[in-house]
mmCIF file of C-alpha atoms in Angstrom:
data_model
loop_
_atom_site.group_PDB
_atom_site.id
_atom_site.type_symbol
_atom_site.label_atom_id
_atom_site.label_comp_id
_atom_site.label_asym_id
_atom_site.label_seq_id
_atom_site.Cartn_x
_atom_site.Cartn_y
_atom_site.Cartn_z
ATOM 1 C CA HIS Q 1 110.325 89.630 98.788
ATOM 2 C CA ASP Q 2 113.205 91.447 100.444
ATOM 3 C CA ARG Q 3 114.392 92.929 97.123
ATOM 4 C CA LEU Q 4 110.846 93.923 96.216
ATOM 5 C CA ASN Q 5 110.383 95.663 99.567
ATOM 6 C CA ALA Q 6 113.713 97.481 99.111
ATOM 7 C CA VAL Q 7 112.714 98.754 95.662
ATOM 8 C CA ILE Q 8 109.299 99.887 96.870
ATOM 9 C CA SER Q 9 110.922 101.722 99.790
ATOM 10 C CA LEU Q 10 113.367 103.416 97.418
ATOM 11 C CA LEU Q 11 110.580 104.562 95.106
ATOM 12 C CA GLN Q 12 108.553 105.872 98.042
ATOM 13 C CA ALA Q 13 111.605 107.665 99.452
ATOM 14 C CA ARG Q 14 111.838 109.482 96.124
ATOM 15 C CA GLY Q 15 108.282 110.724 96.544
ATOM 16 C CA LEU Q 16 106.488 108.219 94.339
ATOM 17 C CA ARG Q 17 103.233 106.602 95.386
ATOM 18 C CA VAL Q 18 103.427 102.835 94.911
ATOM 19 C CA GLN Q 19 100.277 100.812 94.435
ATOM 20 C CA GLU Q 20 100.736 97.043 94.546
ATOM 21 C CA GLY Q 21 98.518 94.843 92.426
ATOM 22 C CA SER Q 22 96.770 91.942 94.090
ATOM 23 C CA LEU Q 23 98.939 89.440 92.190
ATOM 24 C CA LEU Q 24 102.331 90.949 92.977
ATOM 25 C CA ARG Q 25 103.238 88.698 95.908
ATOM 26 C CA ARG Q 26 101.474 85.567 94.658
ATOM 27 C CA GLN Q 27 102.922 82.483 93.021
ATOM 28 C CA CYS Q 28 100.929 80.385 90.554
ATOM 29 C CA ARG Q 29 102.970 77.866 88.538
ATOM 30 C CA GLY Q 30 105.969 80.148 88.120
ATOM 31 C CA ALA Q 31 103.931 83.318 87.629
ATOM 32 C CA SER Q 32 101.965 85.723 89.783
ATOM 33 C CA GLY Q 33 98.665 84.448 88.402
ATOM 34 C CA SER Q 34 96.996 82.954 85.365
ATOM 35 C CA ALA Q 35 97.277 84.735 82.022
ATOM 36 C CA ALA Q 36 93.680 85.949 82.400
ATOM 37 C CA GLU Q 37 94.323 87.305 85.910
ATOM 38 C CA ARG Q 38 97.523 89.055 84.817
ATOM 39 C CA ALA Q 39 95.859 90.524 81.723
ATOM 40 C CA LYS Q 40 92.956 91.891 83.773
ATOM 41 C CA GLU Q 41 95.246 93.438 86.375
ATOM 42 C CA LEU Q 42 97.444 94.932 83.647
ATOM 43 C CA MET Q 43 94.425 96.329 81.780
ATOM 44 C CA ASP Q 44 93.071 97.833 85.007
ATOM 45 C CA ALA Q 45 96.407 99.556 85.671
ATOM 46 C CA LEU Q 46 96.823 100.775 82.099
ATOM 47 C CA LEU Q 47 93.309 102.246 82.073
ATOM 48 C CA ASP Q 48 93.631 103.912 85.496
ATOM 49 C CA ASN Q 49 94.284 107.636 85.013
ATOM 50 C CA GLU Q 50 95.926 107.791 88.454
ATOM 51 C CA VAL Q 51 98.642 105.339 87.372
ATOM 52 C CA ALA Q 52 101.671 106.846 85.603
ATOM 53 C CA ALA Q 53 103.805 103.712 85.216
ATOM 54 C CA VAL Q 54 103.333 99.951 85.418
ATOM 55 C CA LEU Q 55 106.165 97.637 86.459
ATOM 56 C CA PRO Q 56 104.903 94.055 86.260
ATOM 57 C CA PRO Q 57 106.971 91.352 87.990
ATOM 58 C CA TRP Q 58 107.005 89.361 84.736
ATOM 59 C CA GLY Q 59 108.004 89.779 81.116
ATOM 60 C CA GLY Q 60 108.974 87.746 78.065
ATOM 61 C CA ASP Q 61 106.934 84.566 77.689
ATOM 62 C CA LEU Q 62 104.582 85.534 80.497
ATOM 63 C CA ALA Q 63 103.821 88.866 78.841
ATOM 64 C CA ILE Q 64 103.119 87.146 75.516
ATOM 65 C CA GLU Q 65 100.461 85.028 77.233
ATOM 66 C CA THR Q 66 98.480 88.168 78.049
ATOM 67 C CA LEU Q 67 98.485 89.738 74.566
ATOM 68 C CA ARG Q 68 95.484 87.825 73.228
ATOM 69 C CA LEU Q 69 93.511 88.911 76.301
ATOM 70 C CA MET Q 70 94.213 92.648 76.053
ATOM 71 C CA ASP Q 71 91.546 95.070 74.782
ATOM 72 C CA PHE Q 72 93.601 97.198 72.397
ATOM 73 C CA GLU Q 73 90.632 99.385 71.449
ATOM 74 C CA LYS Q 74 90.319 100.493 75.082
ATOM 75 C CA LEU Q 75 94.088 100.930 75.355
ATOM 76 C CA GLU Q 76 94.111 103.155 72.281
ATOM 77 C CA MET Q 77 91.869 105.600 74.150
ATOM 78 C CA ALA Q 78 93.814 105.450 77.433
ATOM 79 C CA SER Q 79 96.299 108.066 78.541
ATOM 80 C CA PRO Q 80 99.897 107.030 77.783
ATOM 81 C CA LYS Q 81 102.075 105.643 80.553
ATOM 82 C CA TRP Q 82 105.344 103.863 81.104
ATOM 83 C CA LEU Q 83 105.357 100.061 81.007
ATOM 84 C CA SER Q 84 108.463 98.083 81.870
ATOM 85 C CA GLY Q 85 108.449 94.325 82.339
ATOM 86 C CA PHE Q 86 111.078 92.061 83.772
ATOM 87 C CA SER Q 87 112.668 89.252 81.828
#
């Protein structure tokens, strides 16, 4: 978590408010949580008007697992924001 802490400190030093999700520092079979847990946390962040960008600690195959669980009708109505995964 040293690299994660360094990145968070850098973002905060640049004046950004960082809000960690409850899954960020967890490990569950090579991911931060189950597909359902990750999809819920991602949906919550994407629907939160106070959140301007989402940087999940996963991408690629792990992101694909969440697609079937996303509510795209709700997302269509949400304010746009940056989303950048890691792969």
